[in-house]
Structures are given as structure tokens and as C-alpha cells.
């Protein structure tokens, strides 16, 4: 493997504050997004992701201001998602300082939006966020996984693998795969889902949902992820970026700005 594995903190933002819960419920305040972003940059994060979890019009200007202030002090790629519905929304976020823009519900409602964004701005700026879970109740899909919206509360009945494959054909440059079953549980990534999606797409794949300890990260890469994303373990001080990179390096995966020989100094 030649490309370095990326470690990406995720900031779920609601009304200008970072929040985190379990399965998108019982949200707790985790701090100021700009301050947290600066701290993760100091820790050696490879990228940063902001997700506006409510994305209501009343919060939109707050998000724009937050992106501007964060971009001014970061020198790593910044992805922003939540409520992106048009090429104009993408244009505004890029002008505010975002390097990449995440889309989810709007792409499900209008898949052609993926092609429109890719053609106008390039595939490299477009990240498709897939909130997927194992099917339940009367829902059945060929893969056993379905796409959800509204923080996992709304079932679409769309097969997650088929959607990932279709989105790649339409021009998505990267996929953020979030396990709604594992989200916030700290029980580990959904390795089966990662592996199945990897088998049908060739674009970079970011694993999200379920990280609780350093040992959870290498298996996600082994399953097929190119990057690992986490929130709670970083926000509440359970792990640092260096902790995760040290563990990945220990398993032989290349990581930026970290070597095993640094491990003692990084502990300080």
C-alpha cells in the first residue's frame, strides 16, 4: 500500500456547537468547532470533516462563518457536509474555504446532482456520505444493507452497495461510509459493510461509526478502508490522533508525520 492512511476527526455541528450521541440520539455538547479543529490540526489530523447535523436555514449562516474561521487556521483538507442541495451550495462552501463538500440526502433525491457537481467542480471535491445500516422489519435489499436519511431515522429501502456503485459511476470522488448501527457505540467499525462496499467501488473509502479503542482502527483498513473517521473518542479525550496513528503504524500501515520511533515522545 503506497498511499498514507488518513485519520480524520469528524465534527457533528448543531447551531454552531459540536455534538455527539449514540445512534444520533442523546446528543451531548462536545465544544466549540473552531477550537476543536485547531486542536486536531495540532495533533496531526490528516483532514477534518464538519457535518451540519440539522442543516436548517437558520443555522446555515452559522455554518458558513464557522467554515471561514476554521479554514483560516487549518492547512489540511476540510470537508463540509449537511444540507447541501445544489451546485450553488457547493460553490458557496468552497468559497468559504472548504476543500471538499459532502452530500447525502440531496443526491438520493436527485442522483443527477452528483454528475452536475462533478462536472462543474471536479470529482475530487465531492464526497458522498452514505448512512447505512442492516435491513430490518419488512425492508429487504440484495446486500442486506440499506441507505438511511435523517440521521438513520428514515428508511429508504435503497441497497447500500448498489447506491455506492451507482454514485461512483455518476462521478463521486470519495465515499464516507457511516454505519448507523455502530455510530457512537464504540464497539468497533462494521467490517462486513466496509468489505462489501469496497468490493463494488474503487474510489477512496472512509470508514465511520463505532470506533472506541485504538485496536478498532487497523481492522477497518484491512477490510478495505483508505481512511478512518471518528468523533467521540477524540472529542472526549479517549484517544488522540497520535494514538491512532501509532497503532496503524504498528500494523505496518503508512501514516503521515508519524513513525513508531516517535511513540514515546508522542505520549508526553
JSON list of N, CA, C and O in Angstrom, two decimals, residues 159-202:
[
{"chain": "A", "resi": 159, "resn": "UNK", "atom": "N", "xyz": [-30.56, -0.22, -1.63]},
{"chain": "A", "resi": 159, "resn": "UNK", "atom": "CA", "xyz": [-29.43, -1.07, -1.30]},
{"chain": "A", "resi": 159, "resn": "UNK", "atom": "C", "xyz": [-28.16, -0.24, -1.23]},
{"chain": "A", "resi": 159, "resn": "UNK", "atom": "O", "xyz": [-27.82, 0.49, -2.17]},
{"chain": "A", "resi": 160, "resn": "UNK", "atom": "N", "xyz": [-27.44, -0.34, -0.13]},
{"chain": "A", "resi": 160, "resn": "UNK", "atom": "CA", "xyz": [-26.26, 0.50, 0.09]},
{"chain": "A", "resi": 160, "resn": "UNK", "atom": "C", "xyz": [-25.16, 0.22, -0.92]},
{"chain": "A", "resi": 160, "resn": "UNK", "atom": "O", "xyz": [-24.47, 1.15, -1.38]},
{"chain": "A", "resi": 161, "resn": "UNK", "atom": "N", "xyz": [-24.95, -1.03, -1.29]},
{"chain": "A", "resi": 161, "resn": "UNK", "atom": "CA", "xyz": [-23.90, -1.36, -2.25]},
{"chain": "A", "resi": 161, "resn": "UNK", "atom": "C", "xyz": [-24.26, -0.86, -3.65]},
{"chain": "A", "resi": 161, "resn": "UNK", "atom": "O", "xyz": [-23.41, -0.31, -4.36]},
{"chain": "A", "resi": 162, "resn": "UNK", "atom": "N", "xyz": [-25.51, -1.04, -4.03]},
{"chain": "A", "resi": 162, "resn": "UNK", "atom": "CA", "xyz": [-25.94, -0.57, -5.35]},
{"chain": "A", "resi": 162, "resn": "UNK", "atom": "C", "xyz": [-25.82, 0.95, -5.44]},
{"chain": "A", "resi": 162, "resn": "UNK", "atom": "O", "xyz": [-25.42, 1.49, -6.48]},
{"chain": "A", "resi": 163, "resn": "UNK", "atom": "N", "xyz": [-26.15, 1.63, -4.35]},
{"chain": "A", "resi": 163, "resn": "UNK", "atom": "CA", "xyz": [-26.07, 3.09, -4.33]},
{"chain": "A", "resi": 163, "resn": "UNK", "atom": "C", "xyz": [-24.61, 3.56, -4.43]},
{"chain": "A", "resi": 163, "resn": "UNK", "atom": "O", "xyz": [-24.29, 4.49, -5.18]},
{"chain": "A", "resi": 164, "resn": "UNK", "atom": "N", "xyz": [-23.73, 2.92, -3.70]},
{"chain": "A", "resi": 164, "resn": "UNK", "atom": "CA", "xyz": [-22.31, 3.28, -3.76]},
{"chain": "A", "resi": 164, "resn": "UNK", "atom": "C", "xyz": [-21.76, 3.09, -5.17]},
{"chain": "A", "resi": 164, "resn": "UNK", "atom": "O", "xyz": [-21.04, 3.94, -5.70]},
{"chain": "A", "resi": 165, "resn": "UNK", "atom": "N", "xyz": [-22.11, 1.98, -5.79]},
{"chain": "A", "resi": 165, "resn": "UNK", "atom": "CA", "xyz": [-21.63, 1.68, -7.14]},
{"chain": "A", "resi": 165, "resn": "UNK", "atom": "C", "xyz": [-22.17, 2.69, -8.15]},
{"chain": "A", "resi": 165, "resn": "UNK", "atom": "O", "xyz": [-21.44, 3.21, -9.01]},
{"chain": "A", "resi": 166, "resn": "UNK", "atom": "N", "xyz": [-23.45, 3.01, -8.04]},
{"chain": "A", "resi": 166, "resn": "UNK", "atom": "CA", "xyz": [-24.08, 3.98, -8.94]},
{"chain": "A", "resi": 166, "resn": "UNK", "atom": "C", "xyz": [-23.44, 5.37, -8.77]},
{"chain": "A", "resi": 166, "resn": "UNK", "atom": "O", "xyz": [-23.16, 6.06, -9.75]},
{"chain": "A", "resi": 167, "resn": "UNK", "atom": "N", "xyz": [-23.23, 5.76, -7.52]},
{"chain": "A", "resi": 167, "resn": "UNK", "atom": "CA", "xyz": [-22.66, 7.09, -7.25]},
{"chain": "A", "resi": 167, "resn": "UNK", "atom": "C", "xyz": [-21.26, 7.22, -7.83]},
{"chain": "A", "resi": 167, "resn": "UNK", "atom": "O", "xyz": [-20.89, 8.28, -8.34]},
{"chain": "A", "resi": 168, "resn": "UNK", "atom": "N", "xyz": [-20.48, 6.15, -7.75]},
{"chain": "A", "resi": 168, "resn": "UNK", "atom": "CA", "xyz": [-19.15, 6.19, -8.35]},
{"chain": "A", "resi": 168, "resn": "UNK", "atom": "C", "xyz": [-19.25, 6.40, -9.86]},
{"chain": "A", "resi": 168, "resn": "UNK", "atom": "O", "xyz": [-18.49, 7.20, -10.44]},
{"chain": "A", "resi": 169, "resn": "UNK", "atom": "N", "xyz": [-20.16, 5.73, -10.51]},
{"chain": "A", "resi": 169, "resn": "UNK", "atom": "CA", "xyz": [-20.33, 5.89, -11.95]},
{"chain": "A", "resi": 169, "resn": "UNK", "atom": "C", "xyz": [-20.77, 7.31, -12.30]},
{"chain": "A", "resi": 169, "resn": "UNK", "atom": "O", "xyz": [-20.40, 7.85, -13.34]},
{"chain": "A", "resi": 170, "resn": "UNK", "atom": "N", "xyz": [-21.53, 7.94, -11.42]},
{"chain": "A", "resi": 170, "resn": "UNK", "atom": "CA", "xyz": [-22.03, 9.29, -11.68]},
{"chain": "A", "resi": 170, "resn": "UNK", "atom": "C", "xyz": [-20.96, 10.36, -11.44]},
{"chain": "A", "resi": 170, "resn": "UNK", "atom": "O", "xyz": [-21.13, 11.50, -11.87]},
{"chain": "A", "resi": 171, "resn": "UNK", "atom": "N", "xyz": [-19.88, 10.00, -10.72]},
{"chain": "A", "resi": 171, "resn": "UNK", "atom": "CA", "xyz": [-18.79, 10.95, -10.59]},
{"chain": "A", "resi": 171, "resn": "UNK", "atom": "C", "xyz": [-18.33, 11.29, -9.18]},
{"chain": "A", "resi": 171, "resn": "UNK", "atom": "O", "xyz": [-17.51, 12.19, -9.00]},
{"chain": "A", "resi": 172, "resn": "UNK", "atom": "N", "xyz": [-18.83, 10.59, -8.17]},
{"chain": "A", "resi": 172, "resn": "UNK", "atom": "CA", "xyz": [-18.36, 10.84, -6.81]},
{"chain": "A", "resi": 172, "resn": "UNK", "atom": "C", "xyz": [-16.88, 10.52, -6.70]},
{"chain": "A", "resi": 172, "resn": "UNK", "atom": "O", "xyz": [-16.41, 9.52, -7.24]},
{"chain": "A", "resi": 173, "resn": "UNK", "atom": "N", "xyz": [-16.14, 11.37, -6.00]},
{"chain": "A", "resi": 173, "resn": "UNK", "atom": "CA", "xyz": [-14.71, 11.16, -5.87]},
{"chain": "A", "resi": 173, "resn": "UNK", "atom": "C", "xyz": [-14.29, 10.38, -4.65]},
{"chain": "A", "resi": 173, "resn": "UNK", "atom": "O", "xyz": [-13.16, 9.88, -4.57]},
{"chain": "A", "resi": 174, "resn": "UNK", "atom": "N", "xyz": [-15.19, 10.28, -3.67]},
{"chain": "A", "resi": 174, "resn": "UNK", "atom": "CA", "xyz": [-14.86, 9.62, -2.41]},
{"chain": "A", "resi": 174, "resn": "UNK", "atom": "C", "xyz": [-16.16, 9.26, -1.71]},
{"chain": "A", "resi": 174, "resn": "UNK", "atom": "O", "xyz": [-17.19, 9.92, -1.90]},
{"chain": "A", "resi": 175, "resn": "UNK", "atom": "N", "xyz": [-16.13, 8.21, -0.89]},
{"chain": "A", "resi": 175, "resn": "UNK", "atom": "CA", "xyz": [-17.33, 7.80, -0.15]},
{"chain": "A", "resi": 175, "resn": "UNK", "atom": "C", "xyz": [-17.03, 7.76, 1.34]},
{"chain": "A", "resi": 175, "resn": "UNK", "atom": "O", "xyz": [-16.05, 7.14, 1.77]},
{"chain": "A", "resi": 176, "resn": "UNK", "atom": "N", "xyz": [-17.86, 8.45, 2.10]},
{"chain": "A", "resi": 176, "resn": "UNK", "atom": "CA", "xyz": [-17.82, 8.40, 3.55]},
{"chain": "A", "resi": 176, "resn": "UNK", "atom": "C", "xyz": [-18.90, 7.42, 3.99]},
{"chain": "A", "resi": 176, "resn": "UNK", "atom": "O", "xyz": [-20.10, 7.72, 3.90]},
{"chain": "A", "resi": 177, "resn": "UNK", "atom": "N", "xyz": [-18.48, 6.25, 4.43]},
{"chain": "A", "resi": 177, "resn": "UNK", "atom": "CA", "xyz": [-19.41, 5.17, 4.77]},
{"chain": "A", "resi": 177, "resn": "UNK", "atom": "C", "xyz": [-19.62, 5.12, 6.28]},
{"chain": "A", "resi": 177, "resn": "UNK", "atom": "O", "xyz": [-18.72, 4.73, 7.03]},
{"chain": "A", "resi": 178, "resn": "UNK", "atom": "N", "xyz": [-20.80, 5.53, 6.71]},
{"chain": "A", "resi": 178, "resn": "UNK", "atom": "CA", "xyz": [-21.09, 5.60, 8.14]},
{"chain": "A", "resi": 178, "resn": "UNK", "atom": "C", "xyz": [-22.06, 4.51, 8.53]},
{"chain": "A", "resi": 178, "resn": "UNK", "atom": "O", "xyz": [-23.18, 4.45, 8.01]},
{"chain": "A", "resi": 179, "resn": "UNK", "atom": "N", "xyz": [-21.67, 3.66, 9.45]},
{"chain": "A", "resi": 179, "resn": "UNK", "atom": "CA", "xyz": [-22.55, 2.61, 9.96]},
{"chain": "A", "resi": 179, "resn": "UNK", "atom": "C", "xyz": [-23.49, 3.19, 11.01]},
{"chain": "A", "resi": 179, "resn": "UNK", "atom": "O", "xyz": [-23.05, 3.59, 12.09]},
{"chain": "A", "resi": 180, "resn": "UNK", "atom": "N", "xyz": [-24.77, 3.23, 10.69]},
{"chain": "A", "resi": 180, "resn": "UNK", "atom": "CA", "xyz": [-25.74, 3.77, 11.64]},
{"chain": "A", "resi": 180, "resn": "UNK", "atom": "C", "xyz": [-25.95, 2.83, 12.82]},
{"chain": "A", "resi": 180, "resn": "UNK", "atom": "O", "xyz": [-26.31, 3.25, 13.91]},
{"chain": "A", "resi": 181, "resn": "UNK", "atom": "N", "xyz": [-25.71, 1.54, 12.61]},
{"chain": "A", "resi": 181, "resn": "UNK", "atom": "CA", "xyz": [-25.81, 0.58, 13.71]},
{"chain": "A", "resi": 181, "resn": "UNK", "atom": "C", "xyz": [-24.69, 0.78, 14.72]},
{"chain": "A", "resi": 181, "resn": "UNK", "atom": "O", "xyz": [-24.88, 0.63, 15.93]},
{"chain": "A", "resi": 182, "resn": "UNK", "atom": "N", "xyz": [-23.50, 1.11, 14.23]},
{"chain": "A", "resi": 182, "resn": "UNK", "atom": "CA", "xyz": [-22.33, 1.23, 15.10]},
{"chain": "A", "resi": 182, "resn": "UNK", "atom": "C", "xyz": [-22.10, 2.64, 15.63]},
{"chain": "A", "resi": 182, "resn": "UNK", "atom": "O", "xyz": [-21.36, 2.81, 16.60]},
{"chain": "A", "resi": 183, "resn": "UNK", "atom": "N", "xyz": [-22.72, 3.63, 15.00]},
{"chain": "A", "resi": 183, "resn": "UNK", "atom": "CA", "xyz": [-22.43, 5.04, 15.31]},
{"chain": "A", "resi": 183, "resn": "UNK", "atom": "C", "xyz": [-22.51, 5.33, 16.80]},
{"chain": "A", "resi": 183, "resn": "UNK", "atom": "O", "xyz": [-23.55, 5.11, 17.44]},
{"chain": "A", "resi": 184, "resn": "UNK", "atom": "N", "xyz": [-21.41, 5.81, 17.35]},
{"chain": "A", "resi": 184, "resn": "UNK", "atom": "CA", "xyz": [-21.37, 6.23, 18.74]},
{"chain": "A", "resi": 184, "resn": "UNK", "atom": "C", "xyz": [-21.33, 5.11, 19.76]},
{"chain": "A", "resi": 184, "resn": "UNK", "atom": "O", "xyz": [-21.23, 5.36, 20.97]},
{"chain": "A", "resi": 185, "resn": "UNK", "atom": "N", "xyz": [-21.37, 3.85, 19.31]},
{"chain": "A", "resi": 185, "resn": "UNK", "atom": "CA", "xyz": [-21.41, 2.74, 20.26]},
{"chain": "A", "resi": 185, "resn": "UNK", "atom": "C", "xyz": [-20.04, 2.39, 20.83]},
{"chain": "A", "resi": 185, "resn": "UNK", "atom": "O", "xyz": [-19.96, 1.77, 21.89]},
{"chain": "A", "resi": 186, "resn": "UNK", "atom": "N", "xyz": [-18.98, 2.75, 20.08]},
{"chain": "A", "resi": 186, "resn": "UNK", "atom": "CA", "xyz": [-17.60, 2.43, 20.47]},
{"chain": "A", "resi": 186, "resn": "UNK", "atom": "C", "xyz": [-17.34, 0.92, 20.51]},
{"chain": "A", "resi": 186, "resn": "UNK", "atom": "O", "xyz": [-16.47, 0.45, 21.22]},
{"chain": "A", "resi": 187, "resn": "UNK", "atom": "N", "xyz": [-18.11, 0.17, 19.73]},
{"chain": "A", "resi": 187, "resn": "UNK", "atom": "CA", "xyz": [-17.95, -1.28, 19.67]},
{"chain": "A", "resi": 187, "resn": "UNK", "atom": "C", "xyz": [-17.15, -1.74, 18.46]},
{"chain": "A", "resi": 187, "resn": "UNK", "atom": "O", "xyz": [-17.04, -2.94, 18.21]},
{"chain": "A", "resi": 188, "resn": "UNK", "atom": "N", "xyz": [-16.60, -0.79, 17.71]},
{"chain": "A", "resi": 188, "resn": "UNK", "atom": "CA", "xyz": [-15.81, -1.15, 16.53]},
{"chain": "A", "resi": 188, "resn": "UNK", "atom": "C", "xyz": [-16.56, -0.85, 15.24]},
{"chain": "A", "resi": 188, "resn": "UNK", "atom": "O", "xyz": [-17.79, -0.74, 15.22]},
{"chain": "A", "resi": 189, "resn": "UNK", "atom": "N", "xyz": [-15.79, -0.71, 14.15]},
{"chain": "A", "resi": 189, "resn": "UNK", "atom": "CA", "xyz": [-16.37, -0.44, 12.84]},
{"chain": "A", "resi": 189, "resn": "UNK", "atom": "C", "xyz": [-17.14, -1.66, 12.32]},
{"chain": "A", "resi": 189, "resn": "UNK", "atom": "O", "xyz": [-16.87, -2.79, 12.74]},
{"chain": "A", "resi": 190, "resn": "UNK", "atom": "N", "xyz": [-18.07, -1.42, 11.42]},
{"chain": "A", "resi": 190, "resn": "UNK", "atom": "CA", "xyz": [-18.80, -2.52, 10.78]},
{"chain": "A", "resi": 190, "resn": "UNK", "atom": "C", "xyz": [-17.94, -3.06, 9.65]},
{"chain": "A", "resi": 190, "resn": "UNK", "atom": "O", "xyz": [-17.99, -2.57, 8.51]},
{"chain": "A", "resi": 191, "resn": "UNK", "atom": "N", "xyz": [-17.14, -4.04, 9.94]},
{"chain": "A", "resi": 191, "resn": "UNK", "atom": "CA", "xyz": [-16.15, -4.54, 8.99]},
{"chain": "A", "resi": 191, "resn": "UNK", "atom": "C", "xyz": [-16.80, -5.23, 7.80]},
{"chain": "A", "resi": 191, "resn": "UNK", "atom": "O", "xyz": [-16.30, -5.14, 6.67]},
{"chain": "A", "resi": 192, "resn": "UNK", "atom": "N", "xyz": [-17.91, -5.90, 8.04]},
{"chain": "A", "resi": 192, "resn": "UNK", "atom": "CA", "xyz": [-18.59, -6.57, 6.93]},
{"chain": "A", "resi": 192, "resn": "UNK", "atom": "C", "xyz": [-19.09, -5.55, 5.91]},
{"chain": "A", "resi": 192, "resn": "UNK", "atom": "O", "xyz": [-18.94, -5.74, 4.70]},
{"chain": "A", "resi": 193, "resn": "UNK", "atom": "N", "xyz": [-19.65, -4.47, 6.39]},
{"chain": "A", "resi": 193, "resn": "UNK", "atom": "CA", "xyz": [-20.17, -3.45, 5.49]},
{"chain": "A", "resi": 193, "resn": "UNK", "atom": "C", "xyz": [-19.04, -2.78, 4.70]},
{"chain": "A", "resi": 193, "resn": "UNK", "atom": "O", "xyz": [-19.16, -2.55, 3.49]},
{"chain": "A", "resi": 194, "resn": "UNK", "atom": "N", "xyz": [-17.95, -2.47, 5.39]},
{"chain": "A", "resi": 194, "resn": "UNK", "atom": "CA", "xyz": [-16.80, -1.87, 4.72]},
{"chain": "A", "resi": 194, "resn": "UNK", "atom": "C", "xyz": [-16.30, -2.78, 3.61]},
{"chain": "A", "resi": 194, "resn": "UNK", "atom": "O", "xyz": [-16.06, -2.36, 2.47]},
{"chain": "A", "resi": 195, "resn": "UNK", "atom": "N", "xyz": [-16.14, -4.05, 3.92]},
{"chain": "A", "resi": 195, "resn": "UNK", "atom": "CA", "xyz": [-15.62, -5.02, 2.96]},
{"chain": "A", "resi": 195, "resn": "UNK", "atom": "C", "xyz": [-16.53, -5.16, 1.74]},
{"chain": "A", "resi": 195, "resn": "UNK", "atom": "O", "xyz": [-16.06, -5.20, 0.60]},
{"chain": "A", "resi": 196, "resn": "UNK", "atom": "N", "xyz": [-17.83, -5.19, 1.99]},
{"chain": "A", "resi": 196, "resn": "UNK", "atom": "CA", "xyz": [-18.78, -5.35, 0.88]},
{"chain": "A", "resi": 196, "resn": "UNK", "atom": "C", "xyz": [-18.79, -4.12, -0.03]},
{"chain": "A", "resi": 196, "resn": "UNK", "atom": "O", "xyz": [-18.85, -4.26, -1.26]},
{"chain": "A", "resi": 197, "resn": "UNK", "atom": "N", "xyz": [-18.73, -2.94, 0.56]},
{"chain": "A", "resi": 197, "resn": "UNK", "atom": "CA", "xyz": [-18.72, -1.73, -0.27]},
{"chain": "A", "resi": 197, "resn": "UNK", "atom": "C", "xyz": [-17.40, -1.64, -1.04]},
{"chain": "A", "resi": 197, "resn": "UNK", "atom": "O", "xyz": [-17.38, -1.27, -2.22]},
{"chain": "A", "resi": 198, "resn": "UNK", "atom": "N", "xyz": [-16.30, -2.00, -0.41]},
{"chain": "A", "resi": 198, "resn": "UNK", "atom": "CA", "xyz": [-15.01, -1.97, -1.10]},
{"chain": "A", "resi": 198, "resn": "UNK", "atom": "C", "xyz": [-15.02, -2.86, -2.35]},
{"chain": "A", "resi": 198, "resn": "UNK", "atom": "O", "xyz": [-14.37, -2.55, -3.35]},
{"chain": "A", "resi": 199, "resn": "UNK", "atom": "N", "xyz": [-15.75, -3.94, -2.31]},
{"chain": "A", "resi": 199, "resn": "UNK", "atom": "CA", "xyz": [-15.79, -4.86, -3.44]},
{"chain": "A", "resi": 199, "resn": "UNK", "atom": "C", "xyz": [-16.49, -4.27, -4.66]},
{"chain": "A", "resi": 199, "resn": "UNK", "atom": "O", "xyz": [-16.27, -4.75, -5.78]},
{"chain": "A", "resi": 200, "resn": "UNK", "atom": "N", "xyz": [-17.29, -3.21, -4.47]},
{"chain": "A", "resi": 200, "resn": "UNK", "atom": "CA", "xyz": [-18.06, -2.68, -5.60]},
{"chain": "A", "resi": 200, "resn": "UNK", "atom": "C", "xyz": [-17.62, -1.29, -6.02]},
{"chain": "A", "resi": 200, "resn": "UNK", "atom": "O", "xyz": [-18.15, -0.75, -7.00]},
{"chain": "A", "resi": 201, "resn": "UNK", "atom": "N", "xyz": [-16.69, -0.67, -5.29]},
{"chain": "A", "resi": 201, "resn": "UNK", "atom": "CA", "xyz": [-16.21, 0.67, -5.68]},
{"chain": "A", "resi": 201, "resn": "UNK", "atom": "C", "xyz": [-14.69, 0.70, -5.65]},
{"chain": "A", "resi": 201, "resn": "UNK", "atom": "O", "xyz": [-14.04, -0.06, -4.93]},
{"chain": "A", "resi": 202, "resn": "UNK", "atom": "N", "xyz": [-14.12, 1.63, -6.43]},
{"chain": "A", "resi": 202, "resn": "UNK", "atom": "CA", "xyz": [-12.67, 1.79, -6.45]},
{"chain": "A", "resi": 202, "resn": "UNK", "atom": "C", "xyz": [-12.24, 3.14, -5.91]},
{"chain": "A", "resi": 202, "resn": "UNK", "atom": "O", "xyz": [-11.05, 3.36, -5.70]}
]
